[in-house]
Short mmCIF file of C-alpha atoms and ligand atoms in Angstrom, two decimals:
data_model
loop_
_atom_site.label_atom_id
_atom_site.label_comp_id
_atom_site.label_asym_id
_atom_site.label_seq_id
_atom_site.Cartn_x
_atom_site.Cartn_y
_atom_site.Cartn_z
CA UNK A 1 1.09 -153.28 83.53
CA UNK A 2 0.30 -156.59 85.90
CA UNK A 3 1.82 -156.82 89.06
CA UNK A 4 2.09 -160.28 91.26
CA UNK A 5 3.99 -159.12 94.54
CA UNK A 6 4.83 -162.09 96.58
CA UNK A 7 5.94 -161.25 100.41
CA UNK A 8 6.29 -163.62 103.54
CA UNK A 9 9.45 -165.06 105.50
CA UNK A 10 12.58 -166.78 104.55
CA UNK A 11 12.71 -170.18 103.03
CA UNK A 12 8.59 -169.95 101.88
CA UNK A 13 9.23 -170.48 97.97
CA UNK A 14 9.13 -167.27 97.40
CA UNK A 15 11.62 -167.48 94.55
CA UNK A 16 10.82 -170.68 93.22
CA UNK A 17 6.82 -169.67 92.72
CA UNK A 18 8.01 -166.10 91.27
CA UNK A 19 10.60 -167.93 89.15
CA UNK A 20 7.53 -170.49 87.59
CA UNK A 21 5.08 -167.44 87.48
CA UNK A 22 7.06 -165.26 85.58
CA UNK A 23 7.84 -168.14 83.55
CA UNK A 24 4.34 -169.24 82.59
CA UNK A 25 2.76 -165.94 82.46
CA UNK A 26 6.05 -164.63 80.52
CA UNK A 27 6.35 -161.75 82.73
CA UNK A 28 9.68 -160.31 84.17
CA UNK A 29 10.92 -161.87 87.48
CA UNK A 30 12.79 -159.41 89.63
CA UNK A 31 14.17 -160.70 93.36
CA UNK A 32 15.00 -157.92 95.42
CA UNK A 33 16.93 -160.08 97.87
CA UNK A 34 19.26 -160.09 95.33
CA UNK A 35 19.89 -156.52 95.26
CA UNK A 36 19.95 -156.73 99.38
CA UNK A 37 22.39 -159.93 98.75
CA UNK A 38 24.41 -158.32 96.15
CA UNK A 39 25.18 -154.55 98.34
CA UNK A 40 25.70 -156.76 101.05
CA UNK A 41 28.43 -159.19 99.28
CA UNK A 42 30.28 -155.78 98.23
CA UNK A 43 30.06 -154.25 101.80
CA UNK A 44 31.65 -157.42 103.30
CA UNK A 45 34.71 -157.45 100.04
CA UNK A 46 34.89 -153.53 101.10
CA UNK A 47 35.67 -154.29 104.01
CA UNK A 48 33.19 -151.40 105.72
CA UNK A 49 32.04 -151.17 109.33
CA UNK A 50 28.51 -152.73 108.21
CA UNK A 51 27.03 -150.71 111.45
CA UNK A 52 28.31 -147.52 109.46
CA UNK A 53 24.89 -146.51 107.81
CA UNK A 54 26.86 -143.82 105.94
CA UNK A 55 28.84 -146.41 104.46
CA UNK A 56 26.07 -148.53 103.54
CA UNK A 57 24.12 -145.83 101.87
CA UNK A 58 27.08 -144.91 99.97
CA UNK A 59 27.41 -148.47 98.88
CA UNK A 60 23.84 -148.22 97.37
CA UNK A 61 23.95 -145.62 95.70
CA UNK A 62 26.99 -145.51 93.65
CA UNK A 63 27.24 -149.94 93.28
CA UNK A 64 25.75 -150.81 89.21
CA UNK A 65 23.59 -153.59 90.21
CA UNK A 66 22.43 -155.59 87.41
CA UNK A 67 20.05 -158.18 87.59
CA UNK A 68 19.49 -160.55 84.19
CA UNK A 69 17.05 -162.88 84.18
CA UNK A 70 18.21 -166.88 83.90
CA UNK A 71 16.75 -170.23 83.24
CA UNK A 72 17.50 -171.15 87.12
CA UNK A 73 16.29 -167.68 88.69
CA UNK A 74 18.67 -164.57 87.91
CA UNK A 75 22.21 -163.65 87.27
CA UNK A 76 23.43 -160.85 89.58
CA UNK A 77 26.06 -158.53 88.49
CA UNK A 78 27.99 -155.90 90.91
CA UNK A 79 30.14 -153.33 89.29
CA UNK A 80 30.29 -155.59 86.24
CA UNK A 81 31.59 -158.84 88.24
CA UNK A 82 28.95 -161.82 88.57
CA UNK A 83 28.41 -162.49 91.91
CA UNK A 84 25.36 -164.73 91.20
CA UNK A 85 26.72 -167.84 93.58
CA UNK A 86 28.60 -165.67 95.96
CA UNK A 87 25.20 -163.60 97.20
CA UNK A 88 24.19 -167.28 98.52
CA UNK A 89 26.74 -167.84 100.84
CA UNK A 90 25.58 -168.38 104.45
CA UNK A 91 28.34 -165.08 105.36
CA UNK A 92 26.52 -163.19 102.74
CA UNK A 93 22.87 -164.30 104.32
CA UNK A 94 24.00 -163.83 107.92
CA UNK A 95 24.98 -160.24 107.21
CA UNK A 96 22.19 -158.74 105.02
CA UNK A 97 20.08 -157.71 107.75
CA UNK A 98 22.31 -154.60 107.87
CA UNK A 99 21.49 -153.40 104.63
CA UNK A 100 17.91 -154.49 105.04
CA UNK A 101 17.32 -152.63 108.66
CA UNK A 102 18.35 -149.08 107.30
CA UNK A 103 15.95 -146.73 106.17
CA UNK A 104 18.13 -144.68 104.11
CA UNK A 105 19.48 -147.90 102.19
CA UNK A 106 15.69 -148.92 101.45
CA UNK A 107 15.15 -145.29 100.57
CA UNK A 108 17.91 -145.54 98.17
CA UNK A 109 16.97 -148.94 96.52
CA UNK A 110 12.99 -147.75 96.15
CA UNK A 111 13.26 -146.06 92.86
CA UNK A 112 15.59 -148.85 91.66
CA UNK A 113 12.79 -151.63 92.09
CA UNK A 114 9.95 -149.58 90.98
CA UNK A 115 11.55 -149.34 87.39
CA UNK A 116 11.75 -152.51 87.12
CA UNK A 117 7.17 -152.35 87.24
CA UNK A 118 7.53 -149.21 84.92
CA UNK A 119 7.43 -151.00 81.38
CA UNK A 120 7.00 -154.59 82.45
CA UNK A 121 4.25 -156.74 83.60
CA UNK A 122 6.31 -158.04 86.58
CA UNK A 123 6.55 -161.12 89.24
CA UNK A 124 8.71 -159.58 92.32
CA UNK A 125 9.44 -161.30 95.34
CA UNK A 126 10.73 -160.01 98.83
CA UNK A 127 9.95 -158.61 102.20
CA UNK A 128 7.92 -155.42 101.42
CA UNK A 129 7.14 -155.97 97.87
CA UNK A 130 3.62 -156.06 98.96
CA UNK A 131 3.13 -153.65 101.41
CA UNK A 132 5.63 -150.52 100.54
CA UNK A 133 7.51 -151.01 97.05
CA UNK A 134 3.95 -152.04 95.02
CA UNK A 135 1.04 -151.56 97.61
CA UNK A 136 -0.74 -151.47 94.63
CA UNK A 137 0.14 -154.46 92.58
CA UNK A 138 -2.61 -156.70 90.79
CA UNK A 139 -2.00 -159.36 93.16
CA UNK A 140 -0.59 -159.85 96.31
CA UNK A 141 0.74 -163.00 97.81
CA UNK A 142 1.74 -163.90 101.35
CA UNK A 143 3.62 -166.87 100.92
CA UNK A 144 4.41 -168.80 104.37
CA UNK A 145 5.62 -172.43 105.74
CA UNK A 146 6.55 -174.06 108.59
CA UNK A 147 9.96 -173.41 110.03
CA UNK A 148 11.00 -176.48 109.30
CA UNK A 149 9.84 -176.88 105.83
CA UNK A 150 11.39 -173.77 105.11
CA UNK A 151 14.85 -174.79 106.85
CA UNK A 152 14.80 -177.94 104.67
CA UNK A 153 14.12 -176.17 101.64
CA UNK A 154 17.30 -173.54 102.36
CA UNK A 155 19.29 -176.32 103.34
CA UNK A 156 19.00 -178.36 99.76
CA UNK A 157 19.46 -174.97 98.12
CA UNK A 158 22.96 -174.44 99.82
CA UNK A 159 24.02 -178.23 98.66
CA UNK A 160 23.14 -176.75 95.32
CA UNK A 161 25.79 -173.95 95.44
CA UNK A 162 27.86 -176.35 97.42
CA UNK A 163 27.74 -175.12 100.98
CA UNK A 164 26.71 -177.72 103.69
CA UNK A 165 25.24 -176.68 106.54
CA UNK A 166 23.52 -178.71 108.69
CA UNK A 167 19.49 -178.72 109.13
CA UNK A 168 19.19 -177.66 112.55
CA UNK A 169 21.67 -174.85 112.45
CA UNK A 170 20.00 -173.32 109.64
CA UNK A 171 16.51 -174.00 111.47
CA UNK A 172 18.30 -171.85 114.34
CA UNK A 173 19.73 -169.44 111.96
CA UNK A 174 16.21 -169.16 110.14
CA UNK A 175 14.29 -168.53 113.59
CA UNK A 176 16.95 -166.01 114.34
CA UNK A 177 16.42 -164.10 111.12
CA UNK A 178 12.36 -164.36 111.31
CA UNK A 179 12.69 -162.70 114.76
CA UNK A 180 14.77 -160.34 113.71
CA UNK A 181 12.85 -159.22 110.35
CA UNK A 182 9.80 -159.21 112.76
CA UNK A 183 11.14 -156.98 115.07
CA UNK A 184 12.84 -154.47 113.00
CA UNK A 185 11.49 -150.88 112.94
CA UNK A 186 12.26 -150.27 109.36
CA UNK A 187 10.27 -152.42 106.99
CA UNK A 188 9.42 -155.16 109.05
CA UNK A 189 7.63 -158.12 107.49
CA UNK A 190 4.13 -157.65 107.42
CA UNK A 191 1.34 -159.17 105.83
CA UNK A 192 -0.61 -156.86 104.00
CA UNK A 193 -4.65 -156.74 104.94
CA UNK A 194 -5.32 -157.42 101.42
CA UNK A 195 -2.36 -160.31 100.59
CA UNK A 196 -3.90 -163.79 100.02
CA UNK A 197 -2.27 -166.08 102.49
CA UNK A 198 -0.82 -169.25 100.97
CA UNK A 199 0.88 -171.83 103.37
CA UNK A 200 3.16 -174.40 100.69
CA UNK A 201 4.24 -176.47 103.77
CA UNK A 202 1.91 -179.62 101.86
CA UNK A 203 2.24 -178.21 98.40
CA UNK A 204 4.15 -179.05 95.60
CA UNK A 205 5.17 -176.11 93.71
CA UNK A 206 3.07 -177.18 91.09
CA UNK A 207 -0.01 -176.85 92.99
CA UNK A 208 1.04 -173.28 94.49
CA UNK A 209 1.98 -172.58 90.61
CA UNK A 210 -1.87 -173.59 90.04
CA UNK A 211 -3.39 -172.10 92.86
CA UNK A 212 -1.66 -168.31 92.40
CA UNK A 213 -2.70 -168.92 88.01
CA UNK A 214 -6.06 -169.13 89.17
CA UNK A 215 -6.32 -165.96 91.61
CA UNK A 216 -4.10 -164.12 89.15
CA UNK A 217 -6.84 -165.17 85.64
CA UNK A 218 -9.59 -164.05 88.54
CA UNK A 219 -8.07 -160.91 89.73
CA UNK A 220 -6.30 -159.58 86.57
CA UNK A 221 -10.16 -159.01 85.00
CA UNK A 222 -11.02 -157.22 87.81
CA UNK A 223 -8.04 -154.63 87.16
CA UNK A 224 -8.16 -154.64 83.94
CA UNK A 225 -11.74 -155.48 82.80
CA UNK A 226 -11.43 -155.12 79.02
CA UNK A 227 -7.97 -157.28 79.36
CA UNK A 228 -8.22 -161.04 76.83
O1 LIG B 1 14.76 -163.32 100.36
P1 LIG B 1 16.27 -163.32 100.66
O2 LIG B 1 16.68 -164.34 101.69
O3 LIG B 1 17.11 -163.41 99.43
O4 LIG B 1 16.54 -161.86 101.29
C1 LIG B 1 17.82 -161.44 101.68
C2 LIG B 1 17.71 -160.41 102.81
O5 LIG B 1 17.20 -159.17 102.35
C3 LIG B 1 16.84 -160.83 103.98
O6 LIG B 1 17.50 -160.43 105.19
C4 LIG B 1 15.59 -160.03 103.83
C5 LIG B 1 16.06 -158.80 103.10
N1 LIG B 1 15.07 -158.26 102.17
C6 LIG B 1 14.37 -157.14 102.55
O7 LIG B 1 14.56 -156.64 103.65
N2 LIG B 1 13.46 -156.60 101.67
C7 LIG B 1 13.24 -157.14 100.45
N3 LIG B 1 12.36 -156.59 99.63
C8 LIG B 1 13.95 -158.31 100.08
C9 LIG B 1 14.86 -158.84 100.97
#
């Protein structure tokens, strides 16, 4: 099976390049933000302390998460309800950092995301997809911008599910959450030695589409020699 793991900080295009990948190469697109997204949203309509790692452990492993893929990324499901919109909010964003700071949470979503590589040739996109949840995927992408690129970017995407906000408070928000998935001693976003490093601040997605095709025809022979 052919994994592309694409890493790197919020608001690169991380989604949007896994979502055209996937589509192109036919391969299965999996975003584990969602699943971060998704815990979080039912933590926060629990009600639960969200400093209460019990609580959030608990959360992961008895919540039926169920991701479907969709012409405009994926459709999230929690316990049955969508929640596809709803894991977008800017209360949801703001809070997920407490599901994605715990090790036992991350412990408990591992095995989840590595079924999803099992049987499929797979894009996946999100913090340590490159580095702990598929160190050894076919390709690995670091995919970064400039701050404000990337705050522009989340900024259209909130008009899309309705939610203004304006650009410079999501710039601080952004800077905020960078720092803070820096810092963190759990998972912190790193860039793996052997990730290529693509910067889309002057790209069009098309081009990144391009450039990633072109590392993944090169790269893909080299795993797989024998492979058409
Ligand atoms: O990529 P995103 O904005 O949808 O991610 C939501 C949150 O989940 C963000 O705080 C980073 C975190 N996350 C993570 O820690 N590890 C992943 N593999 C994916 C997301």
């Amino acid at each position: 099976m052919h994994i592309i793991a694409i890493d790197g900080p919020a608001g690169a295009g991380k989604s949007t390049l896994a979502r055209q990948l996937a589509r192109r190469l036919g391969f299965l697109y999996l975003d584990t933000g969602a699943l971060y997204r998704a815990l979080t949203w039912k933590a926060l309509q629990e009600g639960v302390n969200l400093e209460d790692e019990t609580a959030l452990e608990k959360i992961t492993r008895t919540a039926r998460l169920d991701i479907r893929p969709a012409p405009e990324g994926v459709r999230v499901f929690v316990d049955g309800t969508e929640v596809t919109g709803e894991i977008r909010t800017p209360e949801v964003t703001r809070n997920t950092f407490y599901l994605a700071r715990s090790p036992r949470v991350r412990a408990a979503l591992l095995p989840l995301q590595r079924q999803f590589g099992e049987r499929n040739n797979l894009v996946v996109e999100g913090r340590d997809t490159t580095t702990v949840i598929f160190p050894r995927a076919t390709l690995k992408i670091y995919l970064d911008a400039s701050l404000k690129t990337r705050a522009g970017r989340r900024t259209l995407d909130l008009e899309k599910i309705g939610a203004r906000q304006p650009v410079p408070e999501v710039e601080r928000e952004m800077a905020e959450r960078d720092r803070q998935d820096l810092s963190r001693r759990v998972a912190p976003l790193v860039r793996a030695p052997d990730a290529h490093y693509l910067d889309t601040s002057g790209l069009t997605v098309d081009q990144e589409v391009a450039a990633v095709l072109k590392l993944f025809e090169t790269v893909r022979h080299q795993a797989h020699p024998g492979d058409s």
